[in-house]
Coordinates of C-alpha atoms in Angstrom, one line a residue:
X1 CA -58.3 58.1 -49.9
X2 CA -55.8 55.4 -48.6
X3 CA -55.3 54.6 -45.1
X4 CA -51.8 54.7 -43.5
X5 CA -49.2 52.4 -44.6
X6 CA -50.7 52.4 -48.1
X7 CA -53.7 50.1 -47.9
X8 CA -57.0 51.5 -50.0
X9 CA -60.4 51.6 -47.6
X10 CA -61.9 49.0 -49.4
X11 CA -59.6 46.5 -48.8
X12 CA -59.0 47.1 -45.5
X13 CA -62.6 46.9 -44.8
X14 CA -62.6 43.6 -47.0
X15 CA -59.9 42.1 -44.8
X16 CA -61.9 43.0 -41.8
X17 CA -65.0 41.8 -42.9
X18 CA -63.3 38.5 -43.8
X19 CA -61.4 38.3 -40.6
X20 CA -64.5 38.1 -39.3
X21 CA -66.1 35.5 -41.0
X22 CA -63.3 33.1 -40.4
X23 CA -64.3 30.5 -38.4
X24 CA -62.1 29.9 -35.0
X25 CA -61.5 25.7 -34.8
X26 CA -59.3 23.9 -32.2
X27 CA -55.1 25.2 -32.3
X28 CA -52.6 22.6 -32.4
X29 CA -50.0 25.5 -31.0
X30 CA -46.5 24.9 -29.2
X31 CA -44.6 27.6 -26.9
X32 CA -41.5 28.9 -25.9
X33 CA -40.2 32.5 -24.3
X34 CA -37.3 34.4 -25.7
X35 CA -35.2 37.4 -24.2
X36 CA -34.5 40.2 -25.9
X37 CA -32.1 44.0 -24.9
X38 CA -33.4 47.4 -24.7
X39 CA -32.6 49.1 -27.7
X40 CA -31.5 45.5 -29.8
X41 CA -33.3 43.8 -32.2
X42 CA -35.4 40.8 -31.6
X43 CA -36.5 37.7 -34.3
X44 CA -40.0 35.9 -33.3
X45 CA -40.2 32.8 -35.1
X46 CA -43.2 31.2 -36.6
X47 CA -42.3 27.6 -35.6
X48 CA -45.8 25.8 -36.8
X49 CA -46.0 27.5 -40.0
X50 CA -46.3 24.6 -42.8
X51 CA -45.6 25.0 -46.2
X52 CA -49.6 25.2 -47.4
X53 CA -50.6 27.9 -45.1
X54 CA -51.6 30.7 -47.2
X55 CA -51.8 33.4 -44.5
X56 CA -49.6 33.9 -41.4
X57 CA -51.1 36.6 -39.1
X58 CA -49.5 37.6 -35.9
X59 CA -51.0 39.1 -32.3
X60 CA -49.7 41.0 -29.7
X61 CA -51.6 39.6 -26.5
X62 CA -54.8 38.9 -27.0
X63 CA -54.7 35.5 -30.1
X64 CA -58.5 36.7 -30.4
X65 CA -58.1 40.4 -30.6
X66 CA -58.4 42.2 -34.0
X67 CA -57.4 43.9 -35.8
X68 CA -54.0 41.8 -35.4
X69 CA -50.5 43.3 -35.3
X70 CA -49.2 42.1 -38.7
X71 CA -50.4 39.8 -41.7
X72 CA -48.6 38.7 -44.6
X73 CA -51.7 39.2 -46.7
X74 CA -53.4 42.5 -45.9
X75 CA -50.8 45.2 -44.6
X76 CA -52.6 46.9 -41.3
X77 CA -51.3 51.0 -40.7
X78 CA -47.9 49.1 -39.1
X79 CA -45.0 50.5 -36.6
X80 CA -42.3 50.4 -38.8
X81 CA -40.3 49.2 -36.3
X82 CA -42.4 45.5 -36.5
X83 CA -41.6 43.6 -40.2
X84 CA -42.1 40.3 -41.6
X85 CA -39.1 38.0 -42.5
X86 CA -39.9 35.3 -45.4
X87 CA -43.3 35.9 -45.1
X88 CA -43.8 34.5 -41.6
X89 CA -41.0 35.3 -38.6
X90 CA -41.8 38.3 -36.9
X91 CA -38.7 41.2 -36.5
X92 CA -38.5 44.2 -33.7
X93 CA -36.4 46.7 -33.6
X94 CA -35.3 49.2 -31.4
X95 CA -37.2 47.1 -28.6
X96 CA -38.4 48.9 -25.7
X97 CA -40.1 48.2 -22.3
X98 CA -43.3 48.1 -23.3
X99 CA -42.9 45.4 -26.4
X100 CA -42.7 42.9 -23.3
X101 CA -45.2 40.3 -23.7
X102 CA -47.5 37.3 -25.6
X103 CA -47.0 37.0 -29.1
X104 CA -49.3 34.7 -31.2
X105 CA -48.3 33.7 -34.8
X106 CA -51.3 31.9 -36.4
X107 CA -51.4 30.0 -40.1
X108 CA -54.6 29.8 -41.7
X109 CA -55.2 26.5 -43.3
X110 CA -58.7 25.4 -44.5
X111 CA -58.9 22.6 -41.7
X112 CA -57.2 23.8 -39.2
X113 CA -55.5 26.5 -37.7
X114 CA -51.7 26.0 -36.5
X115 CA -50.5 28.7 -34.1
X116 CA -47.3 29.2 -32.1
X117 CA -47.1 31.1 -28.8
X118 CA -44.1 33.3 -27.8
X119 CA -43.4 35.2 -24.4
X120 CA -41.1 38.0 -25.1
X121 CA -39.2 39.1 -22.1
X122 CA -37.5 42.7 -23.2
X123 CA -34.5 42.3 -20.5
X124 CA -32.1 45.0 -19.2
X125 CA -28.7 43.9 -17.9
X126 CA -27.0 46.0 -15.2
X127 CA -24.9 48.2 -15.9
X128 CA -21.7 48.0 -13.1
X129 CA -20.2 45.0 -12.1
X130 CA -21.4 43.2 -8.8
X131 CA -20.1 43.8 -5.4
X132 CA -18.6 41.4 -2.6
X133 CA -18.5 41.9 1.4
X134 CA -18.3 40.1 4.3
X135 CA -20.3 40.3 7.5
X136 CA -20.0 38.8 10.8
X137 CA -23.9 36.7 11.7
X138 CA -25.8 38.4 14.3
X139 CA -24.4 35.5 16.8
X140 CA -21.1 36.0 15.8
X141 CA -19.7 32.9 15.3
X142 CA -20.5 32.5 11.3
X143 CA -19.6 34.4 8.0
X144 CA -21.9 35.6 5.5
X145 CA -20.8 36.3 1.9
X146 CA -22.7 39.1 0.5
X147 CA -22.9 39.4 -3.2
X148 CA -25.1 42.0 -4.9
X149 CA -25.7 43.2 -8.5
X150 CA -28.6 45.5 -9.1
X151 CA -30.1 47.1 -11.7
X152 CA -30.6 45.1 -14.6
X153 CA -34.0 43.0 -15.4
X154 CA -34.8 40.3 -15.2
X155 CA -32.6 39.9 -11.7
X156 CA -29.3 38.3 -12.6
X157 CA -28.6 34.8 -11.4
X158 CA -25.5 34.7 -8.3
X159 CA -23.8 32.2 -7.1
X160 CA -20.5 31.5 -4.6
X161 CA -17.2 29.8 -5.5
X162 CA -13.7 28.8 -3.2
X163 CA -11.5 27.1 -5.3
X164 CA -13.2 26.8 -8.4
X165 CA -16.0 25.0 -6.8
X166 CA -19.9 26.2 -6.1
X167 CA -20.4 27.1 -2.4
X168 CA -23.9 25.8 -2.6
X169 CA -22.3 21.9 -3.1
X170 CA -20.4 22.5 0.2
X171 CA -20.7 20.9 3.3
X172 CA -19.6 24.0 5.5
X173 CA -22.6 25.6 3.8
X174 CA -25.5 26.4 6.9
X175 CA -27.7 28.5 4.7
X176 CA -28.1 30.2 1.2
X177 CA -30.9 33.2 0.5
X178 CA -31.6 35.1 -2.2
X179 CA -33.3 38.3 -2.6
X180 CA -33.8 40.2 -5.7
X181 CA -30.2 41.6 -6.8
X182 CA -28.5 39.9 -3.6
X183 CA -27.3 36.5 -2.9
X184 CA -26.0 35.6 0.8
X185 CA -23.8 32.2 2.3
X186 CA -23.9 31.7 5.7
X187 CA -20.2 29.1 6.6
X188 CA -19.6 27.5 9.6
X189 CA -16.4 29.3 10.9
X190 CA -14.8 26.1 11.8
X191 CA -13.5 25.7 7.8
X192 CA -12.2 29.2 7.6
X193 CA -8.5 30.0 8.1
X194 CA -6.9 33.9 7.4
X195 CA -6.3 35.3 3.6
X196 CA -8.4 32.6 2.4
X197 CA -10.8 34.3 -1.2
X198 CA -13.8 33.7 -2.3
X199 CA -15.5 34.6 -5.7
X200 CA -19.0 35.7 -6.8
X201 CA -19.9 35.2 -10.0
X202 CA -23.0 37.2 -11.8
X203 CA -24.5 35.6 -15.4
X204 CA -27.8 37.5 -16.8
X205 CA -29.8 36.4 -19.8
X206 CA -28.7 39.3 -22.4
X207 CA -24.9 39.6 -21.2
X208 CA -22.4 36.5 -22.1
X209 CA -20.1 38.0 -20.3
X210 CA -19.9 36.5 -16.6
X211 CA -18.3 39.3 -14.3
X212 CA -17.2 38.8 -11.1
X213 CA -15.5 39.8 -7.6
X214 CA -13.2 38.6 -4.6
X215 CA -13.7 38.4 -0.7
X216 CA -10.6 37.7 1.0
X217 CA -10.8 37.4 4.7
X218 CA -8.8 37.8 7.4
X219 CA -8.2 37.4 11.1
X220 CA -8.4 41.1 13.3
X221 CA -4.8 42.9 13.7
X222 CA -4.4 45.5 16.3
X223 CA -1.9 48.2 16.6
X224 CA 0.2 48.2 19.8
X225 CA -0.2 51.2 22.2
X226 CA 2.1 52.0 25.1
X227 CA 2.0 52.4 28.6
X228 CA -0.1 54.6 30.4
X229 CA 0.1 56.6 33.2
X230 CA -2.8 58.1 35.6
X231 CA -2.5 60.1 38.5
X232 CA -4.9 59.4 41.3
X233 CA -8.2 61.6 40.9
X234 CA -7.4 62.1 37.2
X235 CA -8.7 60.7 34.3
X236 CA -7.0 58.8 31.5
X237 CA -8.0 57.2 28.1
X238 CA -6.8 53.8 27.0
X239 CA -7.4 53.4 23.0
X240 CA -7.2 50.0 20.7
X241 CA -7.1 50.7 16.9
X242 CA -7.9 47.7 14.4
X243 CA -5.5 47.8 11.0
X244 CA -6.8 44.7 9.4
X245 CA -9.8 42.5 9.8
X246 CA -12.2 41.1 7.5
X247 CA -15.1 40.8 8.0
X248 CA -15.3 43.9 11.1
X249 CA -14.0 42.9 14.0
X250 CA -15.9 42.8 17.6
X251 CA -14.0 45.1 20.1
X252 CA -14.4 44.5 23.9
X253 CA -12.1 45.0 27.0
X254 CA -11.1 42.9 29.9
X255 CA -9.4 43.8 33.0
X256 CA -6.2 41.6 32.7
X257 CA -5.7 38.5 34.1
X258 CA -7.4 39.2 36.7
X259 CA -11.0 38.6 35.7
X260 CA -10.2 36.9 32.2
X261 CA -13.4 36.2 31.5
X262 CA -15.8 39.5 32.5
X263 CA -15.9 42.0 30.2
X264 CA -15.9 46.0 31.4
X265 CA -19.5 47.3 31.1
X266 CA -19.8 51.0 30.1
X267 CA -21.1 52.8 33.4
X268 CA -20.2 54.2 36.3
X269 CA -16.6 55.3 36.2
X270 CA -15.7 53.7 33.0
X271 CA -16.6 55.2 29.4
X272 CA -16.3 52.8 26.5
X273 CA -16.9 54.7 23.2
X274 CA -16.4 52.9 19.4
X275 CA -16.1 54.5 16.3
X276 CA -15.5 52.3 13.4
X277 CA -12.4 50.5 14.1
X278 CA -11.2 52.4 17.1
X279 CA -12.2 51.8 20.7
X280 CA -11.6 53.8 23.7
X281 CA -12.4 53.0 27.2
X282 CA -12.2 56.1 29.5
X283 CA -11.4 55.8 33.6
X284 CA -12.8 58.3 35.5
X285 CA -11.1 59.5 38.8
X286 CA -8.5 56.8 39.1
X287 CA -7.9 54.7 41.8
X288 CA -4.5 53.5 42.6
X289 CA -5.8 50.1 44.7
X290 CA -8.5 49.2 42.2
X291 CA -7.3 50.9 38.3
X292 CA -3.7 50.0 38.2
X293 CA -2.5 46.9 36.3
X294 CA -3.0 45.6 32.8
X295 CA -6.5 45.7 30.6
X296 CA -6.9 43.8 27.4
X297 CA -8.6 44.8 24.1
X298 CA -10.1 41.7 22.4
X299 CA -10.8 41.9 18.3
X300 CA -12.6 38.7 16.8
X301 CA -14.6 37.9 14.0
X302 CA -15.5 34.6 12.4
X303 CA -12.2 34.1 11.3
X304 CA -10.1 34.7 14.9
X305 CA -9.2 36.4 17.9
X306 CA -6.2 38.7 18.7
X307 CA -5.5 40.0 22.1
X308 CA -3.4 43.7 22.8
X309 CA -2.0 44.5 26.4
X310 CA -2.5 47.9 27.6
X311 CA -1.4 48.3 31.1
X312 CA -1.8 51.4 33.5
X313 CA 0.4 53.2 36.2
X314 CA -1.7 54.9 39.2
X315 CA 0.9 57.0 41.1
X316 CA 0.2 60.0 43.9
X317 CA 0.1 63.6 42.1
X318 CA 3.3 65.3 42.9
X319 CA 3.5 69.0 44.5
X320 CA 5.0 71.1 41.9
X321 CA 5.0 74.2 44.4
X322 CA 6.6 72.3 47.1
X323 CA 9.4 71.5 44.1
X324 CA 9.8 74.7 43.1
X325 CA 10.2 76.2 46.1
X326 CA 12.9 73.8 46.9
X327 CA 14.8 74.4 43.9
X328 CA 14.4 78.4 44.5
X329 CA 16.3 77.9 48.1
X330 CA 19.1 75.5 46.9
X331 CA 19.9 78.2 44.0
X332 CA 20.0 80.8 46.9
X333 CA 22.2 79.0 49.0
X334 CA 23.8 78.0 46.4
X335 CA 24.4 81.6 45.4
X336 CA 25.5 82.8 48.8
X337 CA 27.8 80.0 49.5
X338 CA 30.2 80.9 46.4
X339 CA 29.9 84.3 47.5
X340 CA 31.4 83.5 51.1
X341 CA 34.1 81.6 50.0
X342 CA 35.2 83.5 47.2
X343 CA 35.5 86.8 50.0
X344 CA 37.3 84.8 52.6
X345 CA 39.9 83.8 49.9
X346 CA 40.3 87.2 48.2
X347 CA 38.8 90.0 50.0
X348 CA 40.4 92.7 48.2
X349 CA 38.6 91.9 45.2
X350 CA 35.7 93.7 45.7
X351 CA 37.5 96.9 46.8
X352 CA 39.5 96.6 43.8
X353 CA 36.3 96.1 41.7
X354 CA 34.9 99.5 43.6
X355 CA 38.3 101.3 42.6
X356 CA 38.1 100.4 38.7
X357 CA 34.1 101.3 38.7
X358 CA 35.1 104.9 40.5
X359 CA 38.2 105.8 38.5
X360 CA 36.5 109.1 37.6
X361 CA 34.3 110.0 40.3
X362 CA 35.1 113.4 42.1
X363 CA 37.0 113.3 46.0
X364 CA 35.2 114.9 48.9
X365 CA 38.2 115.9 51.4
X366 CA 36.8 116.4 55.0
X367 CA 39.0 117.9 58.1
X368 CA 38.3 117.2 61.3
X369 CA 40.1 119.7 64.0
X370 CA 40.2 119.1 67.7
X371 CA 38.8 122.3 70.1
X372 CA 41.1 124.9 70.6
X373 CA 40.1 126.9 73.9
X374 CA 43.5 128.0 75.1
X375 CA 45.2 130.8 73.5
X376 CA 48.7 132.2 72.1
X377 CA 51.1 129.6 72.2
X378 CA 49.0 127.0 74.4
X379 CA 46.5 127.3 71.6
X380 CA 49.3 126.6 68.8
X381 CA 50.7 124.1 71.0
X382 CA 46.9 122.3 71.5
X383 CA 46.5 122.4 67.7
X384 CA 49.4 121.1 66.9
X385 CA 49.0 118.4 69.4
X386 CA 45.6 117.8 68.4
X387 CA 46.6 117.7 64.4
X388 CA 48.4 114.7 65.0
X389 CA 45.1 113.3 66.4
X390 CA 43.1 114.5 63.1
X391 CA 41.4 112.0 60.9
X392 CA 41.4 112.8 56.9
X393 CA 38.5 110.9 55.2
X394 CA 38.4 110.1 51.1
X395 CA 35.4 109.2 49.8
X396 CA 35.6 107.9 46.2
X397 CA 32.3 106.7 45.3
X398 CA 31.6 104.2 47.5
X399 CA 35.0 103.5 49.3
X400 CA 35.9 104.8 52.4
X401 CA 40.1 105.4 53.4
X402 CA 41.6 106.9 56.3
X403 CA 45.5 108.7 56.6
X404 CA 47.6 110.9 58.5
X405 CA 47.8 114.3 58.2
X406 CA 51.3 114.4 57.5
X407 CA 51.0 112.3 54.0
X408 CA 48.4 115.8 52.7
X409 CA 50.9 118.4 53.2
X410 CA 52.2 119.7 50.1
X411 CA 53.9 122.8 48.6
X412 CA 55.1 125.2 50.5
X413 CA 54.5 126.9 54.0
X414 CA 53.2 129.5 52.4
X415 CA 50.2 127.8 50.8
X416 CA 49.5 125.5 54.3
X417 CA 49.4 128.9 56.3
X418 CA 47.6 131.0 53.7
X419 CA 44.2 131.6 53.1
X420 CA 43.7 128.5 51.3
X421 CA 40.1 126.9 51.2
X422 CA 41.6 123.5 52.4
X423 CA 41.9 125.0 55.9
X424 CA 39.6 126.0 58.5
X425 CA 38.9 125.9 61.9
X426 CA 34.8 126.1 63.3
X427 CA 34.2 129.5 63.1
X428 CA 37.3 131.4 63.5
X429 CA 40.2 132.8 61.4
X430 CA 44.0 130.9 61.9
X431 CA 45.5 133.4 64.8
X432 CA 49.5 134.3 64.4
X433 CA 52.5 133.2 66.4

């Protein structure tokens, strides 16, 4: 039977026995703590080893524990992943999380026992690079410089530079905190001017690499807006929009020259509403004595302050149905005055218009005779007294013309005195000479 690793029973129980028995006298022992990565490959010296120790045995934790993690005389059922290099240093492989700790490499003289102590720290550097911003203090009248990279162990070191130089030697420096994977400066604004960069710089203990990133910051810009126009008992919306500030800027409103200094308060008729670098300030109802004029949208951050105009126009609603109305009546008038003066200048055109649009209408020919009471030759004499009296109406369509009897006769006697249809008297048949 042989145990794991190789060893026979016997002389593992041999080992044990004599591990045992060894005496424990005062360590002369020295320290020191090394870092090792996930997944690299870590060398543990045996720094007190002398040249007449004839075992080297090494611990993980406990210096007093058995049995112990590897000896360069009796071979213990090993993880391969542990080995001995020239019979005393201590190699790990493949580190993980859990190797973190004490190791204890011990030489076993016959007077003494020399040990060396070594803290392993199995480290993890993060993986993305770190991350600058700028904030505005809670007071508003000093920057803080953020700088955070997470996710590695132990916690990387941070620190601030401006021109090469370290932040924390700075004068202009009121405060510097750090909290885990996050390092924060607090300047006074008074050394800051606009486009001026900082730089955060990240070191860890397993990456020699030093990344890095940039702050630049700069005063607020605001985009103009034009003129605005309310009319009384409406309401109207005045908007100031920031393009560039770093860090965020503070918006607020002011009512002009007027009152400098006071800043409008949402409530009441006014409506101030923010959403990211936009503000609005709403005016309910407008008031021609009291909302007219200019208001001012104020942007500042630690850097500076910028200032936009925005000014308002109350006027009186205007009556669009009193205006329409008017401009219905002019067009009227309008209308019949070119009619008039075109008919008192040329009044046959419209006849003549009638003509051309009647062309091919039919002609209704009416006779009008005068009363013939008297008989024989007194009655031919009345009608022919009366026909010079008799009207002949046309009608053509809508035109009306009167002429003398005289201009219808046509043909022959015969077909005037005949039985024509064209003549007729009111109920009675033309009588002879």
């Amino acid at each position: 039977m042989r145990l794991p690793g190789g060893t026979p029973p016997a002389r593992f129980f041999l080992a044990l026995c004599v591990w045992r028995l060894v005496p424990r006298r005062d360590a002369a022992g020295t320290e020191e703590i090394v870092f090792g990565k996930v997944g690299g490959s870590i060398l543990l010296f045996c720094r007190n080893v002398s040249k007449e120790a004839t075992e080297v045995v090494w611990f993980q934790g406990d210096p007093h524990s058995f049995p112990p993690l590897f000896s360069s005389r009796v071979t213990f059922p090993p993880d391969v992943r542990f080995s001995l290099v020239d019979n005393s240093s201590l190699r790990i492989t493949e580190l993980r999380a859990q190797d973190e700790g004490n190791y204890t490499c011990k030489e076993v003289l016959n007077k003494t026992d020399h040990e060396h102590r070594v803290q392993l720290l199995v480290a993890n550097p993060p993986q993305s690079t770190p991350k600058c911003w700028a904030e505005t203090s809670s007071s508003g009248l000093m920057l803080q410089l953020f700088c955070s990279w997470p996710g590695g162990y132990p916690h990387p070191t941070l620190h601030w530079r401006e021109e090469g130089h370290d932040l924390e030697n700075s004068s202009w420096v009121i405060s510097s905190t750090s909290s885990s994977d996050t390092h924060v400066e607090t300047l006074n604004s008074s050394h800051l001017s606009h486009r001026k960069v900082f730089k955060c710089v990240g070191s860890h203990v397993v990456k020699q690499e030093e990344p890095a990133c940039t702050v630049e910051i700069k005063i607020p810009s605001l985009e103009s807006e034009p003129p605005k126009t309310c009319f009384v008992g409406d309401n109207v919306t005045l908007t100031c929009r920031v393009t560039e500030s770093t860090p965020a800027a503070r918006l607020t409103w002011l009512r002009g020259i007027t009152q400098p200094e006071v800043e409008i308060q949402p409530g009441g008729r006014y409506l101030i509403a923010q959403e990211g670098d936009v503000s609005r300030l709403t005016i309910r109802n407008c008031s021609q004595g009291t909302d007219g004029g200019c208001y001012v949208c104020k942007a500042q951050n630690p850097v500076g302050l910028r200032e936009l105009f925005i000014c308002l126009t109350v006027k009186q609603p205007v009556n669009i149905v009193g205006v329409v109305g008017a401009v219905v009546v002019l067009s009227l008038l309008t209308i019949l005055t070119v009619t008039c003066v075109v008919l008192y200048y040329n009044p046959l055109l419209c006849l003549r218009g009638a003509a051309f649009r009647t062309q091919d209408s039919g002609d209704i020919l009416v006779l009008v005779d005068s009363d013939d009471d008297d008989e024989g030759k007194g009655e031919e004499e009345a009608m022919s007294s009366s026909a010079r009296h008799e009207a002949l109406a046309l009608v053509n369509g809508h035109g009306v013309q009167a002429a003398h009897p005289n201009c219808l006769a046509e043909g022959d006697d015969g077909e005037q005195h005949g039985g024509g249809s064209l003549w007729g008297t009111r109920g009675e048949e033309p009588r002879g000479p």
